[in-house]
Amino acid sequence: MASDLKRVACASIDGMASRLRQVSDAIWRKPELGYQEHEAHSLLTRFLRDEGFAVDEKYTLDTAFRARTGGEKGLNIAFMCEYDALPDIGHACGHNLIAEAGTFYSLDGNF
C-alpha cells in the first residue's frame, strides 16, 4: 500500500511540476521585498483561480490572499505560501520554493 501511495504522489508531482516550476521561476526572477510582493501576489492568485479556487485577493494585506476550494463541510486545511525576498540577495531564502510547494500541496487535494 505504501508503494501505491508513493506512486500516486509521484505522478501528481510529475503532472504539475512544469507549471509550478514556472511559478517559482517567475517569482525568483522578480524578487519583491516583504509587503511589496505585488507581482507574486498577482501570479499566484491568477494561477490558483485558473485551477478552480475561489480567490480573495488582498486579503487583510495588499499582498496577501486566501484561496478556497471544496465544500463548506468537512476538514479545513490551510497552506501558507511565503514569497517575499531579502534586500540585496533576492530569493536566497528560498521563499519562491515555499510558494511553489504550498501551491502544489493545495492543488493536490483539488484533483
PDB file of C-alpha atoms in Angstrom:
ATOM      1  CA  MET A   1       0.000   0.000   0.000  1.00  0.00           C
ATOM      2  CA  ALA A   2       2.823   2.422   0.782  1.00  0.00           C
ATOM      3  CA  SER A   3       4.279   1.868  -2.683  1.00  0.00           C
ATOM      4  CA  ASP A   4       0.858   2.652  -4.217  1.00  0.00           C
ATOM      5  CA  LEU A   5       0.666   5.905  -2.265  1.00  0.00           C
ATOM      6  CA  LYS A   6       4.174   6.802  -3.328  1.00  0.00           C
ATOM      7  CA  ARG A   7       3.338   6.084  -6.969  1.00  0.00           C
ATOM      8  CA  VAL A   8       0.227   8.314  -6.793  1.00  0.00           C
ATOM      9  CA  ALA A   9       2.178  11.101  -5.077  1.00  0.00           C
ATOM     10  CA  CYS A  10       4.981  10.957  -7.644  1.00  0.00           C
ATOM     11  CA  ALA A  11       2.512  11.000 -10.545  1.00  0.00           C
ATOM     12  CA  SER A  12       0.772  14.013  -9.032  1.00  0.00           C
ATOM     13  CA  ILE A  13       4.056  15.872  -8.602  1.00  0.00           C
ATOM     14  CA  ASP A  14       5.217  14.987 -12.115  1.00  0.00           C
ATOM     15  CA  GLY A  15       1.915  16.159 -13.582  1.00  0.00           C
ATOM     16  CA  MET A  16       2.198  19.626 -12.058  1.00  0.00           C
ATOM     17  CA  ALA A  17       5.982  20.074 -11.951  1.00  0.00           C
ATOM     18  CA  SER A  18       6.372  22.091 -15.131  1.00  0.00           C
ATOM     19  CA  ARG A  19       3.608  24.578 -14.358  1.00  0.00           C
ATOM     20  CA  LEU A  20       4.647  25.011 -10.734  1.00  0.00           C
ATOM     21  CA  ARG A  21       8.277  25.467 -11.739  1.00  0.00           C
ATOM     22  CA  GLN A  22       7.159  28.313 -13.996  1.00  0.00           C
ATOM     23  CA  VAL A  23       5.506  29.969 -10.992  1.00  0.00           C
ATOM     24  CA  SER A  24       8.626  29.532  -8.861  1.00  0.00           C
ATOM     25  CA  ASP A  25      10.924  30.789 -11.622  1.00  0.00           C
ATOM     26  CA  ALA A  26       8.761  33.862 -12.240  1.00  0.00           C
ATOM     27  CA  ILE A  27       8.859  34.746  -8.535  1.00  0.00           C
ATOM     28  CA  TRP A  28      12.641  34.134  -8.497  1.00  0.00           C
ATOM     29  CA  ARG A  29      13.212  36.461 -11.465  1.00  0.00           C
ATOM     30  CA  LYS A  30      11.355  39.361  -9.836  1.00  0.00           C
ATOM     31  CA  PRO A  31      12.262  39.445  -6.136  1.00  0.00           C
ATOM     32  CA  GLU A  32       9.984  41.713  -4.120  1.00  0.00           C
ATOM     33  CA  LEU A  33      10.561  42.692  -0.506  1.00  0.00           C
ATOM     34  CA  GLY A  34       8.032  41.984   2.242  1.00  0.00           C
ATOM     35  CA  TYR A  35       4.674  43.726   1.824  1.00  0.00           C
ATOM     36  CA  GLN A  36       5.708  44.709  -1.728  1.00  0.00           C
ATOM     37  CA  GLU A  37       5.135  41.365  -3.468  1.00  0.00           C
ATOM     38  CA  HIS A  38       2.519  42.642  -5.902  1.00  0.00           C
ATOM     39  CA  GLU A  39       3.743  40.674  -8.928  1.00  0.00           C
ATOM     40  CA  ALA A  40       3.976  37.422  -6.951  1.00  0.00           C
ATOM     41  CA  HIS A  41       0.523  38.073  -5.473  1.00  0.00           C
ATOM     42  CA  SER A  42      -0.936  38.552  -8.941  1.00  0.00           C
ATOM     43  CA  LEU A  43       0.825  35.474 -10.324  1.00  0.00           C
ATOM     44  CA  LEU A  44      -0.234  33.155  -7.500  1.00  0.00           C
ATOM     45  CA  THR A  45      -3.836  34.349  -7.351  1.00  0.00           C
ATOM     46  CA  ARG A  46      -4.220  34.025 -11.129  1.00  0.00           C
ATOM     47  CA  PHE A  47      -2.713  30.541 -11.068  1.00  0.00           C
ATOM     48  CA  LEU A  48      -4.999  29.343  -8.272  1.00  0.00           C
ATOM     49  CA  ARG A  49      -8.073  30.938  -9.850  1.00  0.00           C
ATOM     50  CA  ASP A  50      -7.250  29.123 -13.099  1.00  0.00           C
ATOM     51  CA  GLU A  51      -7.149  25.901 -11.061  1.00  0.00           C
ATOM     52  CA  GLY A  52     -10.714  26.485  -9.868  1.00  0.00           C
ATOM     53  CA  PHE A  53     -10.124  28.110  -6.491  1.00  0.00           C
ATOM     54  CA  ALA A  54     -12.255  30.962  -5.176  1.00  0.00           C
ATOM     55  CA  VAL A  55      -9.633  33.614  -4.517  1.00  0.00           C
ATOM     56  CA  ASP A  56      -9.909  36.601  -2.199  1.00  0.00           C
ATOM     57  CA  GLU A  57      -7.183  38.972  -3.328  1.00  0.00           C
ATOM     58  CA  LYS A  58      -5.623  41.491  -0.955  1.00  0.00           C
ATOM     59  CA  TYR A  59      -6.950  39.504   1.976  1.00  0.00           C
ATOM     60  CA  THR A  60      -6.137  41.512   5.122  1.00  0.00           C
ATOM     61  CA  LEU A  61      -2.977  42.888   3.434  1.00  0.00           C
ATOM     62  CA  ASP A  62      -2.433  44.221  -0.088  1.00  0.00           C
ATOM     63  CA  THR A  63      -0.055  41.354  -0.822  1.00  0.00           C
ATOM     64  CA  ALA A  64      -1.914  38.529   0.926  1.00  0.00           C
ATOM     65  CA  PHE A  65      -4.677  36.309  -0.410  1.00  0.00           C
ATOM     66  CA  ARG A  66      -6.963  33.478   0.558  1.00  0.00           C
ATOM     67  CA  ALA A  67      -7.830  30.719  -1.895  1.00  0.00           C
ATOM     68  CA  ARG A  68     -10.586  28.240  -1.141  1.00  0.00           C
ATOM     69  CA  THR A  69     -11.906  25.096  -2.769  1.00  0.00           C
ATOM     70  CA  GLY A  70     -14.305  22.331  -1.835  1.00  0.00           C
ATOM     71  CA  GLY A  71     -17.484  22.465   0.185  1.00  0.00           C
ATOM     72  CA  GLU A  72     -18.451  24.022   3.454  1.00  0.00           C
ATOM     73  CA  LYS A  73     -18.452  20.723   5.337  1.00  0.00           C
ATOM     74  CA  GLY A  74     -15.524  18.547   6.209  1.00  0.00           C
ATOM     75  CA  LEU A  75     -11.932  19.112   7.083  1.00  0.00           C
ATOM     76  CA  ASN A  76     -10.344  22.536   6.597  1.00  0.00           C
ATOM     77  CA  ILE A  77      -6.655  22.635   5.782  1.00  0.00           C
ATOM     78  CA  ALA A  78      -4.536  25.755   5.325  1.00  0.00           C
ATOM     79  CA  PHE A  79      -1.268  26.119   3.439  1.00  0.00           C
ATOM     80  CA  MET A  80       0.896  29.168   3.816  1.00  0.00           C
ATOM     81  CA  CYS A  81       2.958  30.498   0.932  1.00  0.00           C
ATOM     82  CA  GLU A  82       5.781  32.910   1.583  1.00  0.00           C
ATOM     83  CA  TYR A  83       7.016  34.758  -1.481  1.00  0.00           C
ATOM     84  CA  ASP A  84       8.940  37.772  -0.223  1.00  0.00           C
ATOM     85  CA  ALA A  85      12.622  38.309  -0.957  1.00  0.00           C
ATOM     86  CA  LEU A  86      15.500  39.714   1.072  1.00  0.00           C
ATOM     87  CA  PRO A  87      17.204  43.053   0.369  1.00  0.00           C
ATOM     88  CA  ASP A  88      20.267  42.780  -1.858  1.00  0.00           C
ATOM     89  CA  ILE A  89      20.196  38.958  -2.113  1.00  0.00           C
ATOM     90  CA  GLY A  90      16.745  38.269  -3.561  1.00  0.00           C
ATOM     91  CA  HIS A  91      15.372  34.783  -3.027  1.00  0.00           C
ATOM     92  CA  ALA A  92      18.431  33.294  -1.332  1.00  0.00           C
ATOM     93  CA  CYS A  93      15.914  32.499   1.429  1.00  0.00           C
ATOM     94  CA  GLY A  94      14.038  30.141  -0.924  1.00  0.00           C
ATOM     95  CA  HIS A  95      10.611  31.698  -0.460  1.00  0.00           C
ATOM     96  CA  ASN A  96       9.919  31.188  -4.160  1.00  0.00           C
ATOM     97  CA  LEU A  97      10.232  27.450  -3.436  1.00  0.00           C
ATOM     98  CA  ILE A  98       7.985  27.728  -0.376  1.00  0.00           C
ATOM     99  CA  ALA A  99       5.352  29.375  -2.587  1.00  0.00           C
ATOM    100  CA  GLU A 100       5.726  26.588  -5.156  1.00  0.00           C
ATOM    101  CA  ALA A 101       5.416  23.840  -2.528  1.00  0.00           C
ATOM    102  CA  GLY A 102       2.465  25.439  -0.743  1.00  0.00           C
ATOM    103  CA  THR A 103       0.670  25.897  -4.049  1.00  0.00           C
ATOM    104  CA  PHE A 104       1.292  22.269  -5.003  1.00  0.00           C
ATOM    105  CA  TYR A 105       0.016  20.907  -1.702  1.00  0.00           C
ATOM    106  CA  SER A 106      -3.172  22.935  -2.022  1.00  0.00           C
ATOM    107  CA  LEU A 107      -3.686  21.635  -5.577  1.00  0.00           C
ATOM    108  CA  ASP A 108      -3.088  18.019  -4.675  1.00  0.00           C
ATOM    109  CA  GLY A 109      -6.430  17.781  -2.898  1.00  0.00           C
ATOM    110  CA  ASN A 110      -8.208  19.564  -5.750  1.00  0.00           C
ATOM    111  CA  PHE A 111      -7.824  16.812  -8.388  1.00  0.00           C
TER     112      PHE A 111
END
